[in-house]
Short mmCIF file of C-alpha atoms in Angstrom, two decimals:
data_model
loop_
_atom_site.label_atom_id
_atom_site.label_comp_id
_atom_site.label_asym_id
_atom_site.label_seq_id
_atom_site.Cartn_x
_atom_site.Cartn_y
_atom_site.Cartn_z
CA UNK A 1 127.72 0.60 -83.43
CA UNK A 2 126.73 1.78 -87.09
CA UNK A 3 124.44 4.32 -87.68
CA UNK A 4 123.68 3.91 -91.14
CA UNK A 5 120.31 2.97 -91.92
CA UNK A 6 118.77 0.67 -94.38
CA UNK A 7 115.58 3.04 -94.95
CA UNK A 8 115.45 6.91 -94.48
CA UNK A 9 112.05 6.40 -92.80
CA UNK A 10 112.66 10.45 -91.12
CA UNK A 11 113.46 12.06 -94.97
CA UNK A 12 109.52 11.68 -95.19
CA UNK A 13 108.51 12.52 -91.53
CA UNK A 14 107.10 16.13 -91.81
CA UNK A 15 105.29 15.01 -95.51
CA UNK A 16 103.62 12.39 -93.41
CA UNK A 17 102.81 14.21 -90.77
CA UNK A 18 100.94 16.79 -92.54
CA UNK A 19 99.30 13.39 -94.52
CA UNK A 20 98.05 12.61 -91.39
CA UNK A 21 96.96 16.13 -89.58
CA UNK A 22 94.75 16.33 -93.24
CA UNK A 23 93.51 12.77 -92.77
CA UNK A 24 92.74 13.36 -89.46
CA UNK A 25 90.83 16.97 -90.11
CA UNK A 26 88.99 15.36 -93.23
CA UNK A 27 87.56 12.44 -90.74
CA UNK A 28 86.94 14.79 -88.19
CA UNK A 29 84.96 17.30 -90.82
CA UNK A 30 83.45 13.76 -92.16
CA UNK A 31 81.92 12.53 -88.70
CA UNK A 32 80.78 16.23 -87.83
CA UNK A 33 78.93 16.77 -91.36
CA UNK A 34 78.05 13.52 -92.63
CA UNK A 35 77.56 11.44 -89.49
CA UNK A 36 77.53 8.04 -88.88
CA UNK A 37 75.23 5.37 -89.43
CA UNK A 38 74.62 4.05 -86.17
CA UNK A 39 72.93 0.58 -85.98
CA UNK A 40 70.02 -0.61 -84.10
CA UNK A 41 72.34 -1.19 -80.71
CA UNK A 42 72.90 3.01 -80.89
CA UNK A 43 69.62 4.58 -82.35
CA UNK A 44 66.86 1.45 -81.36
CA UNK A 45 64.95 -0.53 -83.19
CA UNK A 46 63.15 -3.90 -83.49
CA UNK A 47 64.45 -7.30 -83.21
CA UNK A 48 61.82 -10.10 -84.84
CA UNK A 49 63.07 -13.60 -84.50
CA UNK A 50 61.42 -15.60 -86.81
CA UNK A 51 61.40 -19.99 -87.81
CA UNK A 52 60.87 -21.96 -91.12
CA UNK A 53 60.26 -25.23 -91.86
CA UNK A 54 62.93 -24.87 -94.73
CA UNK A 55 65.41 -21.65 -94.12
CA UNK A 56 65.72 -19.56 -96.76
CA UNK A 57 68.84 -17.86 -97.85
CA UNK A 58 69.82 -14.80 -95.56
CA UNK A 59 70.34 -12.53 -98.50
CA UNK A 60 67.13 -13.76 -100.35
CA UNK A 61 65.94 -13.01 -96.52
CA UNK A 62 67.23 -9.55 -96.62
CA UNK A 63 66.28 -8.46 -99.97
CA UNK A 64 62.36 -9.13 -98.99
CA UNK A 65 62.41 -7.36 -95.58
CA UNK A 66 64.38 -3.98 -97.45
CA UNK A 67 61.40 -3.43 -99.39
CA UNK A 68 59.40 -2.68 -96.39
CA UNK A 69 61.92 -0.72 -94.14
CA UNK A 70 64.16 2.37 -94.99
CA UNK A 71 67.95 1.24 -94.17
CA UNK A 72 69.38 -2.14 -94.51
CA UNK A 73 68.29 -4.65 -91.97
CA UNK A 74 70.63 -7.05 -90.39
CA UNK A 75 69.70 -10.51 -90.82
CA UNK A 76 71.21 -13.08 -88.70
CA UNK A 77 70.52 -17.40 -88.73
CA UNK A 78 70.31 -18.72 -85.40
CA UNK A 79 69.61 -22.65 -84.35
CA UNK A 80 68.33 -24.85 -87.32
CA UNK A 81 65.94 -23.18 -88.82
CA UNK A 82 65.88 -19.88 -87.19
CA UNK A 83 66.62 -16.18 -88.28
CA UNK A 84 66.93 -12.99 -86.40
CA UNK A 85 65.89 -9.64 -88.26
CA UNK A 86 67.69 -6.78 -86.64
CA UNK A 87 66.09 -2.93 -87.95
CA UNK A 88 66.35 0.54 -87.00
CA UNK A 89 62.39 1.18 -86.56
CA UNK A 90 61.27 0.81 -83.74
CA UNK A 91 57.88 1.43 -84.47
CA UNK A 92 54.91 -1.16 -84.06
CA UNK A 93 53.42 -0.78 -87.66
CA UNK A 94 56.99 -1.00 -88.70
CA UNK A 95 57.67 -4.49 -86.69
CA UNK A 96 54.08 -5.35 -88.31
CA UNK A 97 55.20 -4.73 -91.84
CA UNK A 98 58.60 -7.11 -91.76
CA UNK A 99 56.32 -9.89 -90.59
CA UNK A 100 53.59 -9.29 -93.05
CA UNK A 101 56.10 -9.31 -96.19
CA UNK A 102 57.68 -12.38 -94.81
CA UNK A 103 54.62 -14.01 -94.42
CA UNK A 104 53.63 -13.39 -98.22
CA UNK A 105 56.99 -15.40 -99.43
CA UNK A 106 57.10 -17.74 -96.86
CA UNK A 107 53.54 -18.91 -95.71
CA UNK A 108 55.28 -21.57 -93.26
CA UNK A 109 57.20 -19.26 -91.31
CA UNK A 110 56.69 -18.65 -87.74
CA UNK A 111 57.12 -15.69 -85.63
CA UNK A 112 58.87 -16.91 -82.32
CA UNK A 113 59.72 -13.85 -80.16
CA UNK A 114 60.29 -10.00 -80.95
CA UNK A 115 61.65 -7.71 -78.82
CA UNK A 116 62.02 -3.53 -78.96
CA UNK A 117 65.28 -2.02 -78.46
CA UNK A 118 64.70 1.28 -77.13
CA UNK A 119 67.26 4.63 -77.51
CA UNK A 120 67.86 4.46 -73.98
CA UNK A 121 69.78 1.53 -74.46
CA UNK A 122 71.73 3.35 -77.37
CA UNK A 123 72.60 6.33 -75.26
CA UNK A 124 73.98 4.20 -72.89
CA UNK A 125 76.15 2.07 -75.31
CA UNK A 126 77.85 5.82 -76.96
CA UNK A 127 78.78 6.78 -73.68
CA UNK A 128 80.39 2.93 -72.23
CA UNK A 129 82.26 3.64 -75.81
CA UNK A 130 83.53 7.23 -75.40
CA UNK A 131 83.73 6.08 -71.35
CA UNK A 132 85.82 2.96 -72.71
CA UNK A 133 88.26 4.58 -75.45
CA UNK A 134 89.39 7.29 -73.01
CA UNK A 135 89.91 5.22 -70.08
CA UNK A 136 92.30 3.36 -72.01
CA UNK A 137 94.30 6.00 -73.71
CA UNK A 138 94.51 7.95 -70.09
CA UNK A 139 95.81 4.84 -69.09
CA UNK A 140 98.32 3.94 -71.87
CA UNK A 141 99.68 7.79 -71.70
CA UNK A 142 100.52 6.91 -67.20
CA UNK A 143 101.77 4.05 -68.03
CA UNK A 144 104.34 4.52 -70.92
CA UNK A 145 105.05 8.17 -69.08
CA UNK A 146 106.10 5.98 -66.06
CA UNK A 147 108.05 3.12 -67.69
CA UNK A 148 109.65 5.22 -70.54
CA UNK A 149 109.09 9.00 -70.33
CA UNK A 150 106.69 11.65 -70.69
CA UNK A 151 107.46 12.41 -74.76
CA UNK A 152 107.27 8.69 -75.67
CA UNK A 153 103.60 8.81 -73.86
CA UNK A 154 102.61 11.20 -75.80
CA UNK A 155 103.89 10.34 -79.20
CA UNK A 156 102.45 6.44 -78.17
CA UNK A 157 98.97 8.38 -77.41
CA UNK A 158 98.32 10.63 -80.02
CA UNK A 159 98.90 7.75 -83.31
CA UNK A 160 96.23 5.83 -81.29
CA UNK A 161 94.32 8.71 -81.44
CA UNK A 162 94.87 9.15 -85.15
CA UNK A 163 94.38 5.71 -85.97
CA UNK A 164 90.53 5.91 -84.32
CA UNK A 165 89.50 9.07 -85.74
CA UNK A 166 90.45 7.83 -88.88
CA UNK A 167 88.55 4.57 -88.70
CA UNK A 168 85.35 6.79 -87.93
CA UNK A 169 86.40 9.17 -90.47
CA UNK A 170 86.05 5.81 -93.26
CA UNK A 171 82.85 4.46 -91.60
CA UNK A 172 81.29 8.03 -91.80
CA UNK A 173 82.73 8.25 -95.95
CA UNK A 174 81.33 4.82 -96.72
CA UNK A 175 77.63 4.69 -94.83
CA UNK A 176 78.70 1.64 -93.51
CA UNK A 177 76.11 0.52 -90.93
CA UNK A 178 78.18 0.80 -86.97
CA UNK A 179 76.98 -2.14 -84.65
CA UNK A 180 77.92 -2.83 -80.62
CA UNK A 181 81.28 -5.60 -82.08
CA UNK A 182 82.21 -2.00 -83.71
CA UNK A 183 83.51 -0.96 -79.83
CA UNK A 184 85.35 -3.83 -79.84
CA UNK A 185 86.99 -3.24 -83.53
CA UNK A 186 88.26 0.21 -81.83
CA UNK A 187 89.74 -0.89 -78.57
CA UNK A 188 91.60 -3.70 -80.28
CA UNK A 189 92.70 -1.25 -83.01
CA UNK A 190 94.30 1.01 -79.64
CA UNK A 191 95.89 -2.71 -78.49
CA UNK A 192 97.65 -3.44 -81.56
CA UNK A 193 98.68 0.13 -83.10
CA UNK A 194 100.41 0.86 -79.32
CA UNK A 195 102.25 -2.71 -79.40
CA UNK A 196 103.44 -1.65 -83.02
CA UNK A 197 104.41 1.36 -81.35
CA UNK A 198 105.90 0.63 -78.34
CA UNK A 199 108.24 -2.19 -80.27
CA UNK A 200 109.58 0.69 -81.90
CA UNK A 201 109.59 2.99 -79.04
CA UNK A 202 111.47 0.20 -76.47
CA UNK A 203 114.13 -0.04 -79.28
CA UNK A 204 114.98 3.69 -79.39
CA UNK A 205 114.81 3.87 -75.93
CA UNK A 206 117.56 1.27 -75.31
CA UNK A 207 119.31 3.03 -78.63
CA UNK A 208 118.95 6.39 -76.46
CA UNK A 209 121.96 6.30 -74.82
CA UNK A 210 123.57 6.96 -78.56
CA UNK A 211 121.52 9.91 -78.85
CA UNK A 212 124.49 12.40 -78.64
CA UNK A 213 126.57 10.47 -81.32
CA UNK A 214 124.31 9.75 -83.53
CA UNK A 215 121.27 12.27 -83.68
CA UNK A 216 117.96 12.29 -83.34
CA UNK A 217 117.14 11.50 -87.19
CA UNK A 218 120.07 8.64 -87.70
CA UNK A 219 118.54 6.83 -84.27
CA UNK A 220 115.06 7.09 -85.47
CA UNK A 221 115.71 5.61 -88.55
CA UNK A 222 118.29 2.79 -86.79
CA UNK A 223 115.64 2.13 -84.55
CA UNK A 224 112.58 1.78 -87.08
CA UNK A 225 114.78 -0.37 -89.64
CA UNK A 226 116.08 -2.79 -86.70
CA UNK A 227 112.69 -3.73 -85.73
CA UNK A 228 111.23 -3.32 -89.27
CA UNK A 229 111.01 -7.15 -89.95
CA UNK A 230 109.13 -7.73 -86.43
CA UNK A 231 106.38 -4.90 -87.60
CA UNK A 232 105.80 -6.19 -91.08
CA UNK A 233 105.68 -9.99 -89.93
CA UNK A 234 103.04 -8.78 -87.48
CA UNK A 235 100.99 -6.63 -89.69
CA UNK A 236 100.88 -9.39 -92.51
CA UNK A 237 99.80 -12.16 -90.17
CA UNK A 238 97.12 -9.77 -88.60
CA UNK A 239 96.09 -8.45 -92.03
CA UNK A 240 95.25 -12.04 -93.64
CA UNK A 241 92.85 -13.27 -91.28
CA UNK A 242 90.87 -9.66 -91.31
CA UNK A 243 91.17 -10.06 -95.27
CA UNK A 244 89.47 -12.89 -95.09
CA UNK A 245 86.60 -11.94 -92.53
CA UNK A 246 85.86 -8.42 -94.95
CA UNK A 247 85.77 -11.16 -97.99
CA UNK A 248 83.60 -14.20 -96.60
CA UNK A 249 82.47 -12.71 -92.86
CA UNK A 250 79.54 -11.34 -94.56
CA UNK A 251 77.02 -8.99 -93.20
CA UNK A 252 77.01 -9.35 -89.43
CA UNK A 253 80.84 -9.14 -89.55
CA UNK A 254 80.88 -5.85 -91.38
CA UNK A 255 81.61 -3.33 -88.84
CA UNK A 256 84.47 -5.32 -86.63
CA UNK A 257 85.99 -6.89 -89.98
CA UNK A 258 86.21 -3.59 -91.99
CA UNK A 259 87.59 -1.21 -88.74
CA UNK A 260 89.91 -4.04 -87.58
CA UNK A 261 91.12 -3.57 -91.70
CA UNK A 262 91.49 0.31 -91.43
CA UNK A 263 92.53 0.24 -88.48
CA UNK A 264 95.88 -2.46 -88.80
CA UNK A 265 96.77 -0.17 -91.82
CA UNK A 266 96.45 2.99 -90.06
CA UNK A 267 97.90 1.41 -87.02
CA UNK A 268 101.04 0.26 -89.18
CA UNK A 269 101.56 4.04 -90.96
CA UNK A 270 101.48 5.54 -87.53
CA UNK A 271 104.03 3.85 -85.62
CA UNK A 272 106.42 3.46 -88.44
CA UNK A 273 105.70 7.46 -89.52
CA UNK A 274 103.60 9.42 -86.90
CA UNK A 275 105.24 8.27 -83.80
CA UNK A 276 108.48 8.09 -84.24
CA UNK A 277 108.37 12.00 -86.86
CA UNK A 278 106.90 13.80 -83.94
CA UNK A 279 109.24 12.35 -81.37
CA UNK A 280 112.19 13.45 -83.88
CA UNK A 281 110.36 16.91 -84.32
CA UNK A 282 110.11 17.59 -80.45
CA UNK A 283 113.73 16.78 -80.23
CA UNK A 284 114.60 19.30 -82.74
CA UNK A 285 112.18 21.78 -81.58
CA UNK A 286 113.16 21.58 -77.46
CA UNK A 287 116.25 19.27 -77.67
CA UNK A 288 117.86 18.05 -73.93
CA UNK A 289 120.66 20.00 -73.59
CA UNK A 290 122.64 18.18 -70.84
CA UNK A 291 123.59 15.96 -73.35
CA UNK A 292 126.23 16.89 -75.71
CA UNK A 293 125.75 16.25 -79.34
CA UNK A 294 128.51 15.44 -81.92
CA UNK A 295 129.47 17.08 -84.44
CA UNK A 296 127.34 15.06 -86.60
CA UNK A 297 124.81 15.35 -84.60
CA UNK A 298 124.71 19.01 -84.47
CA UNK A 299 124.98 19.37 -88.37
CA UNK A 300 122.13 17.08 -88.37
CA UNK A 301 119.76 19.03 -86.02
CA UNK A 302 120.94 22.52 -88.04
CA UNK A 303 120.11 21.21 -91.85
CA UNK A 304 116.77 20.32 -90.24
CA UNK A 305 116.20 23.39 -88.73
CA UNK A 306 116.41 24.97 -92.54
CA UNK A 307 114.28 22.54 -94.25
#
């Protein structure tokens, strides 16, 4: 067996590890202080579905109902000639309003239905989120802790962790609007970072039995570079199609397109960097001594204790 990697992915492990503890802080101090822009299926709102004889275009659409309301509304077609107008007021005068500046443009149009969307309903969607992200990281960290062991849970768990926060973190920098798919856009981000991860992970585990020969460092880096090929063929196949929903998905696609984007990258950084430098950096810090260590090995675990 060689030992002699293509890529010295653990020369850069404690750089990107602090990268990531900032990034981390930054979204955390982002979403604390700035907030997020929660859409009308978190804060309320009104929903006016409306009917021409002609549609218009939905941005012409949306450009005549944000005179009359403070945030951007969403504005959605629906059957032939139908379009839904999504806003954050929930207000009567405010429902009122979109329909009276519609009407001025579009003397033919019809309202069909409208429909309030009260806080309630928002309060209960935050907490089937926070209720929803948990469940499955408590259940990722039993399950890897069972079929692998307890530091490759944790190392799967926290980069999942990372990779959320930090999709919040962007959503919070850019105002971007957060709607119900965005729920979605986070527990699919926790999917495919952990199967990123645990590719990596199942290869070091079957490369563990060279731990004492080779060190912790030299089977990281063996273990990252033989599966390299798998993680960038997946990330580029994911990444295209999401490319092309943030280009052309348009409006309504916003939130799931642009956190499924953040989210891949992230997801990709973490398992190649996160995961596997704080596996390496428990081993050096509380190493199993019942198994002995070569003499490369050992060299290897002493210049890292003086970097």
């Amino acid at each position: 067996m060689k030992f002699k990697a293509q890529f010295d992915f653990m020369k850069m492990r404690r750089p990107a590890l602090f990268f990531s503890l900032a990034l981390v802080v930054c979204s955390l101090l982002l979403v604390t202080f700035r907030g997020l822009n929660l859409g009308i299926d978190f804060t309320g709102g009104n929903v006016v579905q409306v009917e021409f004889s002609s549609r218009p275009d939905v941005g012409e659409v949306r450009e005549v109902v944000s005179s009359v309301v403070a945030r951007e509304a969403m504005i959605q077609n629906f059957g032939d000639s139908g379009i839904i107008i999504r806003t954050n007021e929930d207000t009567e005068k405010s429902r009122e309003q979109v329909v009276d500046v519609l009407k001025g443009h579009y003397p033919d149009m019809k309202v069909i239905g409208f429909e309030k969307v009260g806080p309630v309903v928002g309060r209960e969607l935050r907490n089937q989120a926070l209720l929803g992200v948990t469940a499955a990281l408590v259940a990722i960290l039993i399950y890897i802790t069972v079929r692998f062991q307890f530091r490759f849970a944790v190392v799967s768990v926290l980069p999942l962790m990372h990779d959320v926060i930090v999709a919040l973190g962007f959503f919070s920098l850019t105002r971007m609007e957060i709607a119900s798919s965005f729920i979605a856009a986070l527990l699919t981000i926790v999917g495919y970072s952990l199967n990123n991860t645990i590719i990596i992970l199942d290869r070091v585990r079957e490369n563990w039995k060279d731990l004492g020969k080779a060190g912790i460092l030299d089977l990281m880096n063996l273990s990252i570079n033989q599966t390299l090929s798998r993680t960038v063929n997946t990330t580029l196949t994911t990444l295209f199609p999401v490319l092309t929903l943030c280009i052309w998905g348009g409006p309504v696609l916003a939130a799931f397109s642009y956190a499924m984007l953040v989210g891949i990258i992230a997801g990709t950084y973490s398992s190649i960097f996160v995961a596997t430098g704080m596996l390496a950096e428990w081993w050096l810090w509380k190493p199993d001594r019942t198994i002995p260590l070569s003499s490369r090995a050992k060299a290897q675990e002493k210049n890292a204790a003086k970097a």
